[in-house]
Amino acid sequence: MPRTTSTAAAVAALLAAAALGLAPHQAQAAAMDAATTNASDTSSPYPDASPDSSSSELRFHDIPGSGGITLKGNVFTPAGARGDRTYPLIVLPTSWGLPQIEYIAQARQLADSGYVVVGYTSRGFWLSGGQIEVAGPPDVADVSAVIDWALAHTPADAGRIGVGGVSYGAGISLLASAHDPRIKAVVALSGWADIVESIYSGRTQHLQAAALLGGAGYLTGRPGPELQGILGDFLGSRLDREPQMIEWGKARSAAYQVDRINTNHPAVLMGNAWGDTIFPPNQYADFFEKLTGPKRLEFRPGDHATAEATGLFGLPNDTWTNAHRWFDRYLKGERNGVDTEAPVQSKSRGDSGYEGYADWKSVGSGGSEKLALSDSEHIRANVDSGADGGIVFLSSVLDQLAQAPPVASIPLLPRAFAAVWQSERHDTDRRVRGTVRLHTTVTPTAGDGTFVAYLYDVGPLGIGKLVTNAPYSFHGKTPGKAFGVDLDLFSTAYDVPAGHRLAVVVDTVDPLYIEHNPAGAQLTFSSPRTDPSYVSVPLREQ
């Protein structure tokens, strides 16, 4: 019991320090003091082992990272660990902006069940050395360096190594599995496989997501010159630097190293939220389909890292329960059934149950419903119509906890600034599952522009609840000349009640994104007879 108390105290100390605005070194020091209340020296052959303890204990270490820097880490070793026995190893790089105590509740549980667990603050953040590399090669090399250190200083088994993490730790873990064949299992929660598609989908900067990450990086770490330049170019809409920014992102995306991951053949579990405003779900699903080894994909309601959040405080959490099962199956060899369950597990927004699918292509296996966009619509740019994707984090969390997504009064949307198409009322429920696709023809009055497409669930009073959305930007088009657009909206699982309509809305301004419409620009959305416009809505079998 006192050890559980010290774990909770460490997390509480971190949050309190952050709330009081302490500097990173002050906040982490306060948290470490709370977490080490029960720690004591030992003469065990492995400094982290405590033969006389009934449960694992937390030890802090300076761990050599790649390139000669020092990483601040902590180690949990199973109780009673002996020098003549080895245990499976799990390495946990921290999330963006969080220090090494992020995982101590989960690490303790894993250690109590027989793992050596090493967590560390990712380079460039808090007290770890170096600069923020955004999952660049030094970050990937750090994972291997931490594994090397753990094999030399703890009773870790070189043949049973796993890595995992939330958000930034997830992205680093996936990349590490492409470069270190010793990694046998990966748990990547709320991460990215393609950072370009995550924050630059539809060739549109995700403003709030990028600003939030950049601000947190400056607050809790040390962005290097490369990151500062990339962030400045990205938020400054430097199109002349677009190829360099995209190549920078690809080098930090596991989606472009999937062949190496498949060669190493780790077992990969990925989890994400339908409403993740930092790393939307589409890119995870696309990457999942390309993996050839043991794999599992889980989608739940919520926003970035909200599905895992309670587990970080040691509370019951099905995301972390499945993560433990995954490690137990592929690092311990336990026959716990996680590998015999459907590889894709989906929980719809507002529903408490899971749906299992054989693969991502089977999601939406009930076919699709096409909503014809037959009427031509002409809108003016640069004015927010009132149809928005919400606020980063806040909106999807409200949807997760209270089934309260962003709403708009569809009849009251100003038609000068919003194009609107609606279906007839549905006699039965519509279980939207997967990726909604928009196909349309656009005629701009300027060569550059942006629009955002939304799908709404519209009730009897005309109030639309947001189902999904996505932005689209274009550059270098000929004014007055039509061109075709195919746009995937962010994947989702949403049940539309009987008696409701589906509505498609398109406007040109959304606070989530940077828009590229010149002053006075206008857009026309048409449906040529030879190429009709439509929205395709994937449905689950009834």
Coordinates of C-alpha atoms in Angstrom, one line a residue:
M1 CA 0.0 0.0 0.0
P2 CA 2.7 2.6 0.7
R3 CA 4.2 2.0 -2.7
T4 CA 0.9 2.6 -4.4
T5 CA 0.6 5.8 -2.4
S6 CA 4.1 7.0 -3.5
T7 CA 3.2 6.3 -7.1
A8 CA 0.1 8.4 -6.9
A9 CA 2.1 11.1 -5.0
A10 CA 4.6 11.3 -7.8
V11 CA 2.0 11.9 -10.4
A12 CA 0.1 14.4 -8.2
A13 CA 3.4 16.2 -7.5
L14 CA 4.1 16.5 -11.2
L15 CA 0.6 17.9 -11.9
A16 CA 0.8 20.3 -9.0
A17 CA 4.2 21.5 -10.1
A18 CA 2.9 22.1 -13.6
A19 CA -0.1 23.9 -12.3
L20 CA 2.1 26.2 -10.3
G21 CA 4.2 27.0 -13.3
L22 CA 7.5 25.6 -12.0
A23 CA 10.4 25.2 -14.3
P24 CA 10.9 21.7 -15.8
H25 CA 13.8 20.8 -13.5
Q26 CA 11.9 22.0 -10.4
A27 CA 8.7 20.1 -11.3
Q28 CA 10.5 16.9 -12.1
A29 CA 12.6 17.1 -8.9
A30 CA 9.4 17.5 -6.8
A31 CA 7.8 14.5 -8.5
M32 CA 11.0 12.4 -8.1
D33 CA 11.2 13.2 -4.4
A34 CA 7.7 12.0 -3.9
A35 CA 8.2 8.9 -6.0
T36 CA 11.4 7.9 -4.2
T37 CA 10.1 8.1 -0.7
N38 CA 10.2 4.4 -0.3
A39 CA 13.3 3.7 -2.3
S40 CA 16.4 2.3 -0.5
D41 CA 19.9 1.2 -1.5
T42 CA 20.5 -2.5 -2.1
S43 CA 23.6 -4.6 -2.5
S44 CA 21.9 -6.9 -5.0
P45 CA 24.0 -7.7 -8.1
Y46 CA 21.4 -5.7 -10.0
P47 CA 20.9 -2.3 -8.4
D48 CA 17.2 -2.3 -9.2
A49 CA 16.5 -5.7 -7.7
S50 CA 15.2 -5.9 -4.1
P51 CA 15.2 -9.5 -3.0
D52 CA 13.5 -8.8 0.3
S53 CA 10.7 -6.7 -1.1
S54 CA 7.2 -8.1 -1.7
S55 CA 6.7 -5.9 -4.7
S56 CA 8.7 -3.9 -7.2
E57 CA 10.3 -0.6 -6.4
L58 CA 11.1 2.5 -8.4
R59 CA 14.8 3.5 -9.0
F60 CA 15.9 6.6 -10.9
H61 CA 19.0 6.4 -13.1
D62 CA 21.0 8.5 -15.6
I63 CA 21.1 6.4 -18.7
P64 CA 23.6 7.0 -21.6
G65 CA 21.7 7.9 -24.7
S66 CA 23.0 8.0 -28.3
G67 CA 25.6 10.6 -29.2
G68 CA 26.8 10.9 -25.6
I69 CA 23.8 12.6 -24.0
T70 CA 22.2 11.5 -20.7
L71 CA 18.6 10.4 -20.5
K72 CA 16.8 10.6 -17.2
G73 CA 15.2 7.3 -16.6
N74 CA 13.6 5.0 -14.0
V75 CA 13.6 1.3 -13.6
F76 CA 11.2 -1.2 -12.0
T77 CA 12.5 -4.7 -11.4
P78 CA 10.3 -7.6 -10.3
A79 CA 10.3 -8.3 -6.5
G80 CA 12.8 -10.8 -5.5
A81 CA 14.7 -10.6 -8.7
R82 CA 17.9 -12.8 -8.7
G83 CA 21.1 -12.5 -10.6
D84 CA 20.6 -16.1 -12.0
R85 CA 17.2 -15.3 -13.6
T86 CA 16.2 -12.9 -16.4
Y87 CA 12.9 -11.2 -17.1
P88 CA 11.3 -9.8 -20.2
L89 CA 12.1 -6.1 -20.7
I90 CA 9.8 -3.3 -21.6
V91 CA 11.2 0.2 -22.6
L92 CA 8.8 3.2 -22.4
P93 CA 9.8 6.5 -24.0
T94 CA 7.8 9.4 -22.7
S95 CA 5.1 11.4 -24.4
W96 CA 5.8 14.9 -25.9
G97 CA 6.4 17.3 -23.0
L98 CA 6.1 14.8 -20.2
P99 CA 8.9 13.6 -17.8
Q100 CA 10.0 10.1 -16.9
I101 CA 7.4 9.5 -14.2
E102 CA 4.6 9.4 -16.8
Y103 CA 4.4 5.7 -16.8
I104 CA 5.2 4.8 -13.2
A105 CA 1.7 3.5 -12.4
Q106 CA 1.7 1.1 -15.4
A107 CA 5.4 0.3 -15.0
R108 CA 4.8 -0.8 -11.5
Q109 CA 2.0 -3.1 -12.5
L110 CA 4.0 -4.6 -15.3
A111 CA 7.0 -5.1 -12.9
D112 CA 4.7 -6.7 -10.3
S113 CA 3.7 -9.2 -13.0
G114 CA 7.3 -10.1 -13.9
Y115 CA 8.8 -7.5 -16.2
V116 CA 11.8 -5.3 -16.0
V117 CA 10.5 -1.9 -17.1
V118 CA 12.6 1.1 -18.0
G119 CA 11.0 4.5 -18.6
Y120 CA 12.9 7.5 -19.7
T121 CA 12.3 11.2 -20.6
S122 CA 12.7 11.6 -24.4
R123 CA 15.7 13.6 -25.4
G124 CA 15.4 17.4 -25.4
F125 CA 12.6 17.4 -22.8
W126 CA 12.9 18.2 -19.1
L127 CA 16.2 17.0 -17.6
S128 CA 17.2 14.7 -20.4
G129 CA 20.0 15.9 -22.6
G130 CA 20.1 16.9 -26.2
Q131 CA 17.5 18.8 -28.2
I132 CA 14.0 17.9 -29.4
E133 CA 14.5 15.9 -32.5
V134 CA 10.8 14.9 -33.2
A135 CA 11.4 11.2 -33.4
G136 CA 14.5 11.7 -35.6
P137 CA 17.4 9.2 -35.9
P138 CA 18.8 10.2 -32.5
D139 CA 15.5 9.4 -30.8
V140 CA 15.4 6.0 -32.5
A141 CA 19.0 5.3 -31.5
D142 CA 18.2 6.3 -27.9
V143 CA 15.8 3.3 -27.7
S144 CA 18.5 0.9 -28.7
A145 CA 20.9 2.6 -26.2
V146 CA 18.4 2.2 -23.4
I147 CA 18.0 -1.5 -24.3
D148 CA 21.8 -1.9 -24.3
W149 CA 22.0 -0.3 -20.8
A150 CA 19.1 -2.4 -19.4
L151 CA 20.7 -5.6 -20.6
A152 CA 23.9 -4.6 -18.9
H153 CA 22.5 -3.2 -15.6
T154 CA 19.2 -5.1 -15.0
P155 CA 18.1 -8.8 -15.1
A156 CA 16.6 -8.2 -18.6
D157 CA 16.2 -11.0 -21.1
A158 CA 17.8 -10.1 -24.5
G159 CA 15.4 -12.4 -26.3
R160 CA 12.2 -10.9 -24.8
I161 CA 12.2 -7.1 -25.4
G162 CA 9.2 -4.9 -25.9
V163 CA 8.7 -1.1 -26.4
G164 CA 5.7 1.1 -26.1
G165 CA 4.3 4.4 -25.1
V166 CA 1.6 7.0 -25.6
S167 CA 1.7 9.7 -28.3
Y168 CA 5.3 10.7 -28.9
G169 CA 6.4 7.5 -27.2
A170 CA 4.2 5.5 -29.5
G171 CA 5.7 7.1 -32.6
I172 CA 9.3 6.6 -31.4
S173 CA 8.4 2.9 -30.5
L174 CA 7.1 2.1 -34.0
L175 CA 10.2 3.7 -35.6
A176 CA 12.5 1.8 -33.2
S177 CA 11.0 -1.5 -34.2
A178 CA 12.1 -0.8 -37.8
H179 CA 15.7 -0.4 -36.7
D180 CA 16.3 -2.8 -33.8
P181 CA 15.4 -6.4 -34.6
R182 CA 15.7 -7.3 -30.8
I183 CA 12.3 -5.7 -30.3
K184 CA 9.6 -8.4 -30.3
A185 CA 6.5 -6.5 -29.3
V186 CA 5.3 -2.9 -29.7
V187 CA 2.4 -1.1 -28.0
A188 CA 1.7 2.2 -29.7
L189 CA -1.1 4.2 -28.2
S190 CA -2.4 7.5 -29.6
G191 CA 0.6 7.8 -31.9
W192 CA 1.3 8.4 -35.5
A193 CA 2.5 6.2 -38.4
D194 CA 2.5 9.1 -40.9
I195 CA 3.2 12.5 -39.4
V196 CA 2.5 14.3 -42.7
E197 CA -1.0 12.8 -43.0
S198 CA -1.5 13.6 -39.3
I199 CA -1.0 17.4 -39.2
Y200 CA -0.9 18.2 -43.0
S201 CA -3.8 16.1 -44.3
G202 CA -5.5 17.5 -47.4
R203 CA -2.4 19.6 -47.9
T204 CA -3.7 21.8 -45.0
Q205 CA -1.9 22.7 -41.8
H206 CA -3.7 21.6 -38.7
L207 CA -3.2 24.9 -36.9
Q208 CA -4.3 24.1 -33.4
A209 CA -2.5 20.7 -33.3
A210 CA 0.8 22.1 -34.5
A211 CA 0.6 25.2 -32.3
L212 CA -0.2 23.1 -29.2
L213 CA 2.7 20.7 -29.9
G214 CA 5.1 23.6 -30.6
G215 CA 4.1 25.5 -27.5
A216 CA 4.4 22.5 -25.3
G217 CA 7.9 21.8 -26.8
Y218 CA 9.1 25.3 -26.0
L219 CA 7.6 25.1 -22.5
T220 CA 9.0 21.8 -21.4
G221 CA 12.0 21.3 -23.6
R222 CA 14.6 22.6 -26.0
P223 CA 13.6 22.7 -29.7
G224 CA 16.7 22.5 -31.9
P225 CA 17.3 24.8 -34.9
E226 CA 15.9 22.3 -37.3
L227 CA 12.6 22.0 -35.4
Q228 CA 12.4 25.7 -35.0
G229 CA 12.8 26.2 -38.7
I230 CA 10.3 23.5 -39.7
L231 CA 7.7 24.8 -37.3
G232 CA 8.2 28.4 -38.5
D233 CA 7.9 27.3 -42.1
F234 CA 4.8 25.2 -41.4
L235 CA 2.9 27.8 -39.5
G236 CA 4.0 30.5 -41.8
S237 CA 2.7 28.6 -44.9
R238 CA 6.0 28.6 -46.6
L239 CA 5.0 26.7 -49.8
D240 CA 8.4 27.1 -51.2
R241 CA 9.6 24.9 -48.3
E242 CA 6.8 22.3 -48.7
P243 CA 9.0 19.6 -50.3
Q244 CA 11.6 19.9 -47.5
M245 CA 8.9 19.8 -44.8
I246 CA 7.3 16.7 -46.3
E247 CA 10.6 14.9 -46.5
W248 CA 11.4 15.8 -42.9
G249 CA 8.0 14.3 -41.9
K250 CA 8.5 11.1 -43.9
A251 CA 11.8 10.5 -42.2
R252 CA 9.9 10.5 -38.9
S253 CA 7.1 8.3 -40.0
A254 CA 6.9 4.5 -39.6
A255 CA 4.6 4.3 -42.6
Y256 CA 7.7 4.9 -44.8
Q257 CA 9.7 2.2 -43.0
V258 CA 7.0 -0.5 -43.0
D259 CA 9.2 -2.9 -45.0
R260 CA 11.9 -2.8 -42.3
I261 CA 9.3 -3.4 -39.6
N262 CA 7.8 -6.3 -41.5
T263 CA 11.3 -7.8 -41.9
N264 CA 11.9 -7.6 -38.2
H265 CA 8.4 -9.0 -37.6
P266 CA 7.5 -7.5 -34.2
A267 CA 4.0 -8.0 -32.8
V268 CA 2.3 -4.6 -33.1
L269 CA -0.7 -3.3 -31.1
M270 CA -1.9 0.2 -32.0
G271 CA -4.7 2.1 -30.3
N272 CA -6.2 5.5 -31.1
A273 CA -9.3 7.6 -30.6
W274 CA -11.8 8.4 -33.3
G275 CA -11.7 12.1 -32.5
D276 CA -7.9 12.4 -32.1
T277 CA -7.2 16.0 -33.2
I278 CA -3.4 15.5 -33.1
F279 CA -3.1 12.2 -34.9
P280 CA -6.4 11.4 -36.7
P281 CA -7.2 7.7 -37.1
N282 CA -7.0 7.3 -40.9
Q283 CA -3.2 7.2 -41.0
Y284 CA -3.1 4.5 -38.3
A285 CA -5.6 2.3 -40.2
D286 CA -3.7 2.7 -43.5
F287 CA -0.4 1.7 -41.8
F288 CA -2.1 -1.2 -39.9
E289 CA -3.2 -2.8 -43.2
K290 CA 0.5 -2.8 -44.5
L291 CA 1.8 -4.8 -41.5
T292 CA 2.4 -8.5 -42.1
G293 CA 3.3 -9.6 -38.6
P294 CA 1.0 -10.2 -35.6
K295 CA -1.1 -7.0 -35.2
R296 CA -4.1 -5.5 -33.5
L297 CA -5.8 -2.2 -34.0
E298 CA -8.1 -0.6 -31.4
F299 CA -10.3 2.5 -31.9
R300 CA -12.3 4.1 -29.2
P301 CA -14.2 7.4 -28.6
G302 CA -12.2 10.4 -27.4
D303 CA -9.4 12.7 -28.3
H304 CA -5.6 12.5 -28.2
A305 CA -4.5 10.1 -25.4
T306 CA -7.8 10.4 -23.5
A307 CA -8.5 6.7 -23.8
E308 CA -5.3 5.9 -21.9
A309 CA -5.4 8.7 -19.4
T310 CA -7.0 7.0 -16.5
G311 CA -4.6 4.1 -16.8
L312 CA -1.6 6.5 -16.3
F313 CA -3.0 7.1 -12.8
G314 CA -3.2 3.4 -12.1
L315 CA -7.0 3.2 -12.5
P316 CA -8.8 0.4 -14.4
N317 CA -8.5 1.0 -18.1
D318 CA -9.2 -1.4 -20.9
T319 CA -6.6 0.2 -23.2
W320 CA -3.8 -0.6 -20.8
T321 CA -5.4 -4.0 -19.9
N322 CA -5.1 -5.0 -23.6
A323 CA -1.5 -3.6 -23.7
H324 CA -0.5 -5.8 -20.8
R325 CA -2.2 -8.8 -22.5
W326 CA -0.3 -8.0 -25.7
F327 CA 3.1 -8.0 -23.9
D328 CA 2.2 -11.1 -21.9
R329 CA 1.3 -13.0 -25.2
Y330 CA 4.4 -12.0 -27.2
L331 CA 7.1 -11.6 -24.5
K332 CA 6.0 -14.2 -22.0
G333 CA 4.3 -16.6 -24.4
E334 CA 1.0 -16.7 -22.4
R335 CA -2.0 -18.1 -24.2
N336 CA -4.4 -15.4 -23.1
G337 CA -6.5 -15.2 -26.2
V338 CA -5.5 -11.8 -27.4
D339 CA -4.1 -13.2 -30.6
T340 CA -7.3 -15.2 -31.4
E341 CA -9.6 -12.2 -31.1
A342 CA -10.6 -10.1 -34.1
P343 CA -7.5 -8.0 -35.0
V344 CA -9.6 -4.8 -35.4
Q345 CA -11.5 -3.8 -32.3
S346 CA -13.9 -0.8 -32.6
K347 CA -16.1 1.0 -30.0
S348 CA -18.5 3.4 -31.6
R349 CA -19.1 6.9 -30.1
G350 CA -21.8 6.6 -27.5
D351 CA -21.8 2.8 -27.4
S352 CA -20.3 0.7 -24.6
G353 CA -19.6 -2.4 -26.6
Y354 CA -16.8 -3.5 -29.0
E355 CA -17.2 -4.7 -32.5
G356 CA -14.6 -7.0 -33.9
Y357 CA -13.4 -7.1 -37.6
A358 CA -11.0 -9.4 -39.4
D359 CA -9.3 -6.4 -40.9
W360 CA -9.7 -2.7 -41.6
K361 CA -11.4 -3.3 -44.9
S362 CA -14.1 -5.1 -43.2
V363 CA -15.1 -2.1 -41.2
G364 CA -18.2 -0.7 -42.9
S365 CA -18.8 -4.1 -44.4
G366 CA -22.5 -3.3 -44.8
G367 CA -21.8 -1.4 -47.9
S368 CA -22.1 2.4 -48.4
E369 CA -24.9 4.9 -48.8
K370 CA -24.3 7.6 -51.4
L371 CA -25.7 11.0 -50.8
A372 CA -25.9 12.8 -54.1
L373 CA -24.6 16.4 -54.2
S374 CA -26.7 17.2 -57.2
D375 CA -27.3 20.9 -56.7
S376 CA -24.6 23.4 -57.6
E377 CA -23.5 25.5 -54.7
H378 CA -21.6 28.8 -54.8
I379 CA -20.0 30.2 -51.6
R380 CA -17.8 33.1 -50.6
A381 CA -14.6 32.5 -48.7
N382 CA -13.0 34.0 -45.6
V383 CA -16.1 33.9 -43.4
D384 CA -16.7 31.2 -40.8
S385 CA -20.2 29.9 -41.4
G386 CA -20.6 28.4 -37.9
A387 CA -19.9 24.8 -39.1
D388 CA -16.6 23.9 -37.3
G389 CA -14.6 20.9 -36.2
G390 CA -14.5 22.1 -32.6
I391 CA -11.5 22.8 -30.4
V392 CA -8.5 20.6 -30.1
F393 CA -8.9 18.2 -27.2
L394 CA -11.9 19.8 -25.7
S395 CA -14.6 19.0 -28.3
S396 CA -13.8 15.3 -28.6
V397 CA -13.4 14.9 -24.9
L398 CA -16.9 16.3 -24.4
D399 CA -18.1 13.8 -27.1
Q400 CA -16.4 11.0 -25.3
L401 CA -17.7 11.8 -21.8
A402 CA -21.1 13.3 -22.5
Q403 CA -21.9 12.4 -26.1
A404 CA -21.8 16.1 -26.9
P405 CA -19.9 16.7 -30.2
P406 CA -19.7 20.1 -31.9
V407 CA -23.1 21.2 -33.2
A408 CA -24.5 23.6 -35.8
S409 CA -28.0 24.6 -36.7
I410 CA -28.1 23.4 -40.2
P411 CA -31.2 25.5 -41.4
L412 CA -29.5 28.7 -40.0
L413 CA -26.1 28.3 -41.7
P414 CA -25.6 31.3 -44.0
R415 CA -25.8 29.9 -47.5
A416 CA -23.6 32.6 -48.8
F417 CA -20.7 31.1 -46.9
A418 CA -21.7 27.4 -46.5
A419 CA -22.8 24.8 -49.1
V420 CA -25.4 22.4 -47.7
W421 CA -26.9 19.2 -48.9
Q422 CA -29.2 16.9 -46.9
S423 CA -30.6 13.4 -47.2
E424 CA -34.2 12.4 -46.6
R425 CA -35.1 11.3 -43.1
H426 CA -34.0 7.7 -42.5
D427 CA -36.5 5.2 -41.3
T428 CA -33.9 3.1 -39.6
D429 CA -30.6 3.6 -37.7
R430 CA -27.5 4.3 -39.8
R431 CA -24.4 2.8 -38.2
V432 CA -21.6 4.8 -39.9
R433 CA -18.3 2.9 -39.7
G434 CA -15.0 3.7 -41.4
T435 CA -14.0 6.5 -43.8
V436 CA -16.6 8.8 -45.4
R437 CA -15.5 10.0 -48.8
L438 CA -16.3 13.1 -50.7
H439 CA -16.2 13.3 -54.5
T440 CA -16.9 16.7 -56.1
T441 CA -16.0 19.2 -58.7
V442 CA -14.7 22.6 -57.6
T443 CA -14.3 25.8 -59.6
P444 CA -12.3 28.5 -57.8
T445 CA -12.0 32.2 -58.6
A446 CA -8.4 32.2 -57.4
G447 CA -5.5 29.8 -57.8
D448 CA -5.1 29.0 -54.1
G449 CA -7.8 28.0 -51.6
T450 CA -9.1 25.9 -48.8
F451 CA -12.4 24.3 -47.9
V452 CA -13.5 22.1 -45.1
A453 CA -16.1 19.3 -45.5
Y454 CA -18.3 18.2 -42.6
L455 CA -20.8 15.4 -42.2
Y456 CA -23.6 16.0 -39.7
D457 CA -26.3 13.9 -38.0
V458 CA -29.3 16.2 -38.1
G459 CA -32.2 15.8 -35.7
P460 CA -35.9 16.8 -36.1
L461 CA -35.2 20.4 -34.9
G462 CA -32.4 20.9 -37.5
I463 CA -29.5 20.7 -35.0
G464 CA -26.6 18.9 -36.5
K465 CA -24.1 16.9 -34.5
L466 CA -20.7 16.6 -36.1
V467 CA -20.0 13.1 -37.3
T468 CA -16.7 13.8 -39.0
N469 CA -14.8 16.4 -41.1
A470 CA -11.6 17.0 -43.1
P471 CA -9.9 20.0 -44.7
Y472 CA -8.7 20.3 -48.3
S473 CA -6.3 23.0 -49.8
F474 CA -5.2 23.5 -53.4
H475 CA -2.5 25.7 -54.9
G476 CA -1.6 26.8 -58.4
K477 CA -5.0 26.1 -60.0
T478 CA -6.3 28.1 -62.9
P479 CA -9.0 30.5 -61.8
G480 CA -12.4 29.7 -63.4
K481 CA -11.3 26.2 -64.4
A482 CA -13.0 23.3 -62.7
F483 CA -11.1 20.4 -61.2
G484 CA -12.1 17.2 -59.4
V485 CA -11.6 16.5 -55.7
D486 CA -11.6 13.2 -53.8
L487 CA -11.3 13.7 -50.1
D488 CA -11.3 11.2 -47.2
L489 CA -12.9 12.5 -44.1
F490 CA -11.5 11.4 -40.7
S491 CA -12.6 7.8 -40.0
T492 CA -15.2 7.3 -37.3
A493 CA -17.9 5.0 -35.8
Y494 CA -21.1 6.9 -35.2
D495 CA -24.8 5.7 -34.9
V496 CA -27.4 8.0 -36.6
P497 CA -30.8 7.4 -35.0
A498 CA -33.9 6.6 -37.1
G499 CA -35.8 9.7 -38.1
H500 CA -32.6 11.8 -38.5
R501 CA -31.0 13.1 -41.7
L502 CA -27.4 13.2 -42.8
A503 CA -26.1 16.6 -44.0
V504 CA -23.0 17.5 -45.9
V505 CA -21.7 21.0 -45.3
V506 CA -18.8 22.7 -46.9
D507 CA -17.3 26.1 -45.9
T508 CA -13.9 27.8 -46.0
V509 CA -12.9 28.7 -42.5
D510 CA -12.3 26.5 -39.4
P511 CA -10.2 27.4 -36.4
L512 CA -8.6 24.0 -36.4
Y513 CA -6.9 24.7 -39.7
I514 CA -4.9 27.3 -41.6
E515 CA -6.8 28.4 -44.7
H516 CA -5.4 29.7 -48.0
N517 CA -8.2 31.7 -49.5
P518 CA -7.3 35.1 -50.9
A519 CA -9.5 38.1 -50.0
G520 CA -12.7 38.0 -52.1
A521 CA -12.2 34.4 -53.2
Q522 CA -15.3 32.3 -54.1
L523 CA -15.8 28.6 -54.7
T524 CA -18.4 26.8 -56.8
F525 CA -19.2 23.1 -56.1
S526 CA -20.9 21.4 -59.1
S527 CA -22.1 18.0 -60.1
P528 CA -21.3 17.4 -63.9
R529 CA -23.6 14.9 -65.6
T530 CA -20.6 12.9 -66.6
D531 CA -19.0 13.0 -63.2
P532 CA -21.7 13.4 -60.5
S533 CA -20.7 14.6 -57.0
Y534 CA -21.5 12.6 -54.0
V535 CA -20.6 11.6 -50.4
S536 CA -20.1 7.9 -49.8
V537 CA -21.0 6.9 -46.2
P538 CA -19.8 3.4 -45.1
L539 CA -22.2 1.4 -43.0
R540 CA -22.1 -1.5 -40.7
E541 CA -24.2 -4.5 -41.5
Q542 CA -27.6 -4.3 -39.7

